[in-house]
Amino acid sequence: MRILFSSVPQHGHLLPLLPLARAFQDRGHEVAVLTAAGMAPVLAAQGLDLLAAGPLPDVLFAEVARRTGADPASAPTPDSVAEFFAGTRIDLTADEALAATKDFQADLVVAELCDYVGPLMAAATDTPVATLAFGPPLPPVFTEAMDAMARTRHGARDLPWQPRQWLLDTWPASMRADEWQQPEGWLPLRPEAFREPGRPGRSCRRRHGRGCW
């Protein structure tokens, strides 16, 4: 398979994708990562191909501030967060992303939870989408605002809004809230910490009958 991973160009969003991307690549699948060119050193260290598109967050934050006067980093609201992830980022990235991914012809797109560029690419090619979640569920007021804004960008390009078919969830069961309900398409994954190839994972010794966690 050809699998396109897509991420907001920030370490906290990109790094959780990389263990899964490497696992697919190690099993013989063709893997590429769609994100900003400024993340190239991270991907080169992982031996993963970069399909570069869009600016880094400093440009995105500046454009959000220009458009709305808001700062989603220091004072996040549903509207400002949606503007950053699903409005401004799509507007400043989509054209480059469509050109960068044209020849890859992905069979599957895997996007991290806050990435809306990957799903836009999938809609343009009728490719299924899986979402990787790597933390507690976002409050619905934020996800609904982001989805609503992304829909407007799909509509502006005459692209369908297609639901993500699978939610790949690495959030440990022991940390789920009591009111948690299993989402549609939910697939649990074992969490794995990011590490650079060639570096051993953290070792531990059992002390007082307790192991690492």
mmCIF file of C-alpha atoms in Angstrom:
data_model
loop_
_atom_site.group_PDB
_atom_site.id
_atom_site.type_symbol
_atom_site.label_atom_id
_atom_site.label_comp_id
_atom_site.label_asym_id
_atom_site.label_seq_id
_atom_site.Cartn_x
_atom_site.Cartn_y
_atom_site.Cartn_z
ATOM 1 C CA MET A 1 0.000 0.000 0.000
ATOM 2 C CA ARG A 2 0.912 3.642 -0.368
ATOM 3 C CA ILE A 3 0.140 5.414 2.890
ATOM 4 C CA LEU A 4 0.183 9.188 3.250
ATOM 5 C CA PHE A 5 0.630 10.542 6.764
ATOM 6 C CA SER A 6 -0.368 14.159 7.306
ATOM 7 C CA SER A 7 0.361 16.459 10.236
ATOM 8 C CA VAL A 8 0.273 19.997 11.494
ATOM 9 C CA PRO A 9 3.928 21.133 11.341
ATOM 10 C CA GLN A 10 4.561 21.105 15.080
ATOM 11 C CA HIS A 11 6.559 18.513 17.004
ATOM 12 C CA GLY A 12 3.697 17.766 19.386
ATOM 13 C CA HIS A 13 1.490 16.812 16.437
ATOM 14 C CA LEU A 14 4.044 15.196 14.136
ATOM 15 C CA LEU A 15 6.071 13.021 16.498
ATOM 16 C CA PRO A 16 3.146 10.837 17.664
ATOM 17 C CA LEU A 17 2.549 9.844 14.019
ATOM 18 C CA LEU A 18 6.072 8.629 13.380
ATOM 19 C CA PRO A 19 6.120 5.277 15.241
ATOM 20 C CA LEU A 20 3.107 4.167 13.187
ATOM 21 C CA ALA A 21 4.605 5.524 9.950
ATOM 22 C CA ARG A 22 7.838 3.629 10.576
ATOM 23 C CA ALA A 23 5.921 0.467 11.473
ATOM 24 C CA PHE A 24 4.124 0.565 8.124
ATOM 25 C CA GLN A 25 7.373 1.273 6.297
ATOM 26 C CA ASP A 26 9.166 -1.567 8.093
ATOM 27 C CA ARG A 27 6.438 -3.908 6.839
ATOM 28 C CA GLY A 28 7.106 -2.988 3.234
ATOM 29 C CA HIS A 29 4.490 -0.309 2.619
ATOM 30 C CA GLU A 30 5.402 2.905 0.809
ATOM 31 C CA VAL A 31 5.097 5.792 3.243
ATOM 32 C CA ALA A 32 5.328 9.567 2.855
ATOM 33 C CA VAL A 33 4.606 12.386 5.295
ATOM 34 C CA LEU A 34 2.806 15.576 4.283
ATOM 35 C CA THR A 35 3.811 18.577 6.373
ATOM 36 C CA ALA A 36 5.818 21.788 6.133
ATOM 37 C CA ALA A 37 9.349 21.768 4.727
ATOM 38 C CA GLY A 38 10.650 23.062 8.048
ATOM 39 C CA MET A 39 10.055 19.605 9.571
ATOM 40 C CA ALA A 40 12.455 17.967 7.092
ATOM 41 C CA PRO A 41 15.250 17.274 9.656
ATOM 42 C CA VAL A 42 12.835 15.334 11.865
ATOM 43 C CA LEU A 43 11.667 13.135 9.004
ATOM 44 C CA ALA A 44 15.170 12.646 7.587
ATOM 45 C CA ALA A 45 16.284 11.251 10.950
ATOM 46 C CA GLN A 46 13.416 8.760 10.757
ATOM 47 C CA GLY A 47 14.197 7.700 7.196
ATOM 48 C CA LEU A 48 10.763 8.902 6.049
ATOM 49 C CA ASP A 49 10.007 10.747 2.812
ATOM 50 C CA LEU A 50 8.663 14.282 3.082
ATOM 51 C CA LEU A 51 6.041 15.771 0.803
ATOM 52 C CA ALA A 52 6.479 19.428 1.708
ATOM 53 C CA ALA A 53 3.577 21.856 1.739
ATOM 54 C CA GLY A 54 2.543 24.913 3.673
ATOM 55 C CA PRO A 55 4.156 27.236 6.204
ATOM 56 C CA LEU A 56 5.318 26.666 9.755
ATOM 57 C CA PRO A 57 3.181 27.709 12.752
ATOM 58 C CA ASP A 58 4.719 31.169 13.137
ATOM 59 C CA VAL A 59 3.291 32.153 9.757
ATOM 60 C CA LEU A 60 -0.054 30.537 10.575
ATOM 61 C CA PHE A 61 -0.365 32.298 13.939
ATOM 62 C CA ALA A 62 0.492 35.626 12.331
ATOM 63 C CA GLU A 63 -2.169 35.110 9.665
ATOM 64 C CA VAL A 64 -4.796 34.114 12.245
ATOM 65 C CA ALA A 65 -3.989 37.281 14.180
ATOM 66 C CA ARG A 66 -4.256 39.350 10.999
ATOM 67 C CA ARG A 67 -7.605 37.832 10.096
ATOM 68 C CA THR A 68 -9.250 37.729 13.498
ATOM 69 C CA GLY A 69 -7.062 39.470 16.070
ATOM 70 C CA ALA A 70 -7.129 36.253 18.109
ATOM 71 C CA ASP A 71 -4.268 34.208 19.535
ATOM 72 C CA PRO A 72 -5.257 30.516 19.687
ATOM 73 C CA ALA A 73 -1.972 29.641 21.424
ATOM 74 C CA SER A 74 -2.422 31.786 24.534
ATOM 75 C CA ALA A 75 -6.196 32.216 24.572
ATOM 76 C CA PRO A 76 -7.768 29.288 22.724
ATOM 77 C CA THR A 77 -11.433 29.528 21.851
ATOM 78 C CA PRO A 78 -13.378 27.209 19.537
ATOM 79 C CA ASP A 79 -13.443 29.868 16.833
ATOM 80 C CA SER A 80 -9.741 30.755 17.010
ATOM 81 C CA VAL A 81 -8.625 27.123 17.177
ATOM 82 C CA ALA A 82 -10.846 26.274 14.212
ATOM 83 C CA GLU A 83 -9.424 29.208 12.280
ATOM 84 C CA PHE A 84 -5.865 28.022 12.927
ATOM 85 C CA PHE A 85 -6.256 24.307 12.145
ATOM 86 C CA ALA A 86 -9.145 24.177 9.676
ATOM 87 C CA GLY A 87 -9.247 27.646 8.172
ATOM 88 C CA THR A 88 -5.909 29.414 7.824
ATOM 89 C CA ARG A 89 -3.833 26.250 7.602
ATOM 90 C CA ILE A 90 -5.945 24.823 4.790
ATOM 91 C CA ASP A 91 -5.958 28.180 2.984
ATOM 92 C CA LEU A 92 -2.163 28.501 3.115
ATOM 93 C CA THR A 93 -1.350 24.835 2.502
ATOM 94 C CA ALA A 94 -3.938 23.184 0.257
ATOM 95 C CA ASP A 95 -2.627 24.219 -3.156
ATOM 96 C CA GLU A 96 0.936 23.155 -2.360
ATOM 97 C CA ALA A 97 -0.334 19.949 -0.773
ATOM 98 C CA LEU A 98 -2.417 18.981 -3.797
ATOM 99 C CA ALA A 99 0.607 19.483 -6.043
ATOM 100 C CA ALA A 100 2.980 17.669 -3.681
ATOM 101 C CA THR A 101 0.754 14.593 -3.343
ATOM 102 C CA LYS A 102 -0.428 14.347 -6.949
ATOM 103 C CA ASP A 103 2.034 11.628 -7.978
ATOM 104 C CA PHE A 104 1.988 9.689 -4.690
ATOM 105 C CA GLN A 105 -1.497 8.234 -5.273
ATOM 106 C CA ALA A 106 -2.144 7.136 -1.706
ATOM 107 C CA ASP A 107 -4.285 4.115 -0.878
ATOM 108 C CA LEU A 108 -4.816 5.424 2.664
ATOM 109 C CA VAL A 109 -4.412 8.773 4.409
ATOM 110 C CA VAL A 110 -3.544 8.813 8.114
ATOM 111 C CA ALA A 111 -3.998 12.247 9.666
ATOM 112 C CA GLU A 112 -3.352 13.291 13.236
ATOM 113 C CA LEU A 113 -6.346 14.556 15.129
ATOM 114 C CA CYS A 114 -5.899 18.265 14.376
ATOM 115 C CA ASP A 115 -4.792 17.887 10.761
ATOM 116 C CA TYR A 116 -7.361 18.892 8.158
ATOM 117 C CA VAL A 117 -5.069 19.065 5.141
ATOM 118 C CA GLY A 118 -4.731 15.281 4.837
ATOM 119 C CA PRO A 119 -8.503 14.742 4.756
ATOM 120 C CA LEU A 120 -8.776 17.420 2.069
ATOM 121 C CA MET A 121 -6.226 15.512 -0.030
ATOM 122 C CA ALA A 122 -8.207 12.328 0.553
ATOM 123 C CA ALA A 123 -11.432 13.991 -0.560
ATOM 124 C CA ALA A 124 -9.759 15.096 -3.793
ATOM 125 C CA THR A 125 -8.789 11.504 -4.621
ATOM 126 C CA ASP A 126 -11.609 9.543 -2.925
ATOM 127 C CA THR A 127 -9.132 7.935 -0.531
ATOM 128 C CA PRO A 128 -10.144 6.551 2.892
ATOM 129 C CA VAL A 129 -8.953 8.435 5.975
ATOM 130 C CA ALA A 130 -7.868 7.223 9.401
ATOM 131 C CA THR A 131 -7.336 9.630 12.295
ATOM 132 C CA LEU A 132 -4.608 9.075 14.872
ATOM 133 C CA ALA A 133 -5.537 10.283 18.361
ATOM 134 C CA PHE A 134 -2.692 10.539 20.868
ATOM 135 C CA GLY A 135 -4.262 12.181 23.880
ATOM 136 C CA PRO A 136 -7.563 12.646 25.667
ATOM 137 C CA PRO A 137 -10.561 13.417 23.450
ATOM 138 C CA LEU A 138 -10.905 17.079 22.552
ATOM 139 C CA PRO A 139 -14.023 18.823 23.872
ATOM 140 C CA PRO A 140 -16.803 18.540 21.283
ATOM 141 C CA VAL A 141 -17.172 22.320 21.143
ATOM 142 C CA PHE A 142 -13.677 22.472 19.601
ATOM 143 C CA THR A 143 -13.981 19.507 17.239
ATOM 144 C CA GLU A 144 -17.387 20.659 16.018
ATOM 145 C CA ALA A 145 -16.024 24.150 15.292
ATOM 146 C CA MET A 146 -13.026 22.723 13.423
ATOM 147 C CA ASP A 147 -15.166 20.320 11.404
ATOM 148 C CA ALA A 148 -17.608 23.084 10.509
ATOM 149 C CA MET A 149 -14.834 25.337 9.255
ATOM 150 C CA ALA A 150 -13.166 22.528 7.318
ATOM 151 C CA ARG A 151 -16.477 21.811 5.613
ATOM 152 C CA THR A 152 -16.492 25.345 4.216
ATOM 153 C CA ARG A 153 -13.038 24.775 2.714
ATOM 154 C CA HIS A 154 -14.143 21.506 1.139
ATOM 155 C CA GLY A 155 -17.216 23.223 -0.256
ATOM 156 C CA ALA A 156 -15.159 26.097 -1.685
ATOM 157 C CA ARG A 157 -13.171 23.526 -3.685
ATOM 158 C CA ASP A 158 -16.217 21.442 -4.644
ATOM 159 C CA LEU A 159 -14.839 18.537 -2.633
ATOM 160 C CA PRO A 160 -17.049 16.229 -0.587
ATOM 161 C CA TRP A 161 -16.908 16.210 3.173
ATOM 162 C CA GLN A 162 -16.195 12.565 3.952
ATOM 163 C CA PRO A 163 -16.113 11.216 7.491
ATOM 164 C CA ARG A 164 -12.910 9.682 8.757
ATOM 165 C CA GLN A 165 -13.445 5.931 8.690
ATOM 166 C CA TRP A 166 -11.210 4.878 11.582
ATOM 167 C CA LEU A 167 -10.051 6.442 14.832
ATOM 168 C CA LEU A 168 -6.664 4.978 15.783
ATOM 169 C CA ASP A 169 -6.495 5.652 19.515
ATOM 170 C CA THR A 170 -3.299 5.384 21.570
ATOM 171 C CA TRP A 171 -4.793 6.949 24.715
ATOM 172 C CA PRO A 172 -4.433 4.345 27.525
ATOM 173 C CA ALA A 173 -7.650 2.772 28.747
ATOM 174 C CA SER A 174 -6.648 3.461 32.354
ATOM 175 C CA MET A 175 -6.747 7.221 31.666
ATOM 176 C CA ARG A 176 -10.174 7.406 30.060
ATOM 177 C CA ALA A 177 -12.840 9.463 31.752
ATOM 178 C CA ASP A 178 -15.730 7.579 33.312
ATOM 179 C CA GLU A 179 -18.160 9.092 30.789
ATOM 180 C CA TRP A 180 -16.055 8.031 27.784
ATOM 181 C CA GLN A 181 -17.992 6.304 25.014
ATOM 182 C CA GLN A 182 -16.425 4.323 22.194
ATOM 183 C CA PRO A 183 -16.514 6.377 18.964
ATOM 184 C CA GLU A 184 -17.561 4.882 15.658
ATOM 185 C CA GLY A 185 -14.641 3.267 13.829
ATOM 186 C CA TRP A 186 -12.558 3.146 17.022
ATOM 187 C CA LEU A 187 -9.411 0.998 16.896
ATOM 188 C CA PRO A 188 -7.149 0.931 19.967
ATOM 189 C CA LEU A 189 -3.391 0.983 19.393
ATOM 190 C CA ARG A 190 -0.568 0.333 21.812
ATOM 191 C CA PRO A 191 1.113 3.680 22.553
ATOM 192 C CA GLU A 192 4.774 3.907 21.642
ATOM 193 C CA ALA A 193 7.106 6.735 22.584
ATOM 194 C CA PHE A 194 8.904 8.607 19.828
ATOM 195 C CA ARG A 195 12.584 7.791 19.458
ATOM 196 C CA GLU A 196 15.246 8.259 16.843
ATOM 197 C CA PRO A 197 16.421 5.151 14.954
ATOM 198 C CA GLY A 198 19.525 3.611 16.458
ATOM 199 C CA ARG A 199 18.816 4.922 19.918
ATOM 200 C CA PRO A 200 17.648 2.350 22.449
ATOM 201 C CA GLY A 201 14.404 2.920 24.240
ATOM 202 C CA ARG A 202 14.423 3.878 27.904
ATOM 203 C CA SER A 203 15.381 0.942 30.052
ATOM 204 C CA CYS A 204 14.250 0.422 33.607
ATOM 205 C CA ARG A 205 14.838 -1.859 36.509
ATOM 206 C CA ARG A 206 12.102 -3.265 38.591
ATOM 207 C CA ARG A 207 12.144 -1.756 42.035
ATOM 208 C CA HIS A 208 10.021 -2.848 44.949
ATOM 209 C CA GLY A 209 8.089 -5.178 42.655
ATOM 210 C CA ARG A 210 7.024 -2.405 40.291
ATOM 211 C CA GLY A 211 7.925 -2.033 36.629
ATOM 212 C CA CYS A 212 8.110 0.855 34.200
ATOM 213 C CA TRP A 213 4.999 2.614 32.956
#
